[in-house]
């Protein structure tokens, strides 16, 4: 049982490049989330999904797109990376119902130069 | 605007003593609160939670207190151990319109042996 995994662990991009971050969970969770963590800002929600084929915007969605084609995977895309997107990105999942505990992946450290 | 605030960026405590981490929130619609612990280069892990219908929840050395009228919660760790040294985030979930979670900025706890 791997839990929540994220690929890649590290990445350096040049401004304007694109990339996709992959999150996978093997717990059959309905809900999945993408957060970014910046110094002094805590965790901020980018996008989330309440089930396969659904996505919704969080607090800071601009510059990002997401897709949830399969229940176990949640992809975060940056179409044209900017230095302001330098951050640590965390994916999380949780089951539906009243269990609000989220399970987090190990994070992806992204640097945009 | 930050709806969940942790006003102490850091805290140092002697081993064996009590650690008290504080969290304040502004949204009265929050009905569920969680604490997560995060070690460097890892994702957050769930620690303890509390529903707004309770004012206290205990799990071993960890106790969370909720004061709804003050919009304040606190995490008590007794006795503190060096392995408790980590960043602690509080998070809140709203009753209405709420698949989102709102995180505080975190408090870095150092337990001194």
PDB file of N, CA and C in Angstrom, chain B residues 3 15 20 23 33 70 105-106 112:
ATOM      1  N   UNK B   3      -7.923  32.966   6.709  1.00  0.00           N
ATOM      2  CA  UNK B   3      -9.047  32.643   7.586  1.00  0.00           C
ATOM      3  C   UNK B   3      -8.621  31.797   8.773  1.00  0.00           C
ATOM      4  N   UNK B  15      12.205  19.007  26.787  1.00  0.00           N
ATOM      5  CA  UNK B  15      11.682  17.632  26.810  1.00  0.00           C
ATOM      6  C   UNK B  15      10.972  17.363  28.130  1.00  0.00           C
ATOM      7  N   UNK B  20       2.229  23.897  23.869  1.00  0.00           N
ATOM      8  CA  UNK B  20       0.893  24.414  23.542  1.00  0.00           C
ATOM      9  C   UNK B  20       0.999  25.211  22.251  1.00  0.00           C
ATOM     10  N   UNK B  23      -4.112  28.283  17.502  1.00  0.00           N
ATOM     11  CA  UNK B  23      -4.669  28.514  16.169  1.00  0.00           C
ATOM     12  C   UNK B  23      -5.942  29.342  16.324  1.00  0.00           C
ATOM     13  N   UNK B  33     -12.079  20.729  12.668  1.00  0.00           N
ATOM     14  CA  UNK B  33     -10.715  21.248  12.744  1.00  0.00           C
ATOM     15  C   UNK B  33      -9.741  20.082  12.884  1.00  0.00           C
ATOM     16  N   UNK B  70     -14.517  32.071  21.154  1.00  0.00           N
ATOM     17  CA  UNK B  70     -13.296  32.835  20.895  1.00  0.00           C
ATOM     18  C   UNK B  70     -12.710  32.524  19.523  1.00  0.00           C
ATOM     19  N   UNK B 105      -0.588  28.926   8.855  1.00  0.00           N
ATOM     20  CA  UNK B 105       0.761  29.089   8.312  1.00  0.00           C
ATOM     21  C   UNK B 105       1.789  28.190   8.987  1.00  0.00           C
ATOM     22  N   UNK B 106       1.382  27.511  10.048  1.00  0.00           N
ATOM     23  CA  UNK B 106       2.268  26.555  10.687  1.00  0.00           C
ATOM     24  C   UNK B 106       3.056  27.135  11.847  1.00  0.00           C
ATOM     25  N   UNK B 112      13.625  20.452  23.086  1.00  0.00           N
ATOM     26  CA  UNK B 112      15.041  20.410  23.450  1.00  0.00           C
ATOM     27  C   UNK B 112      15.288  19.281  24.444  1.00  0.00           C
TER      28      UNK B 112
END
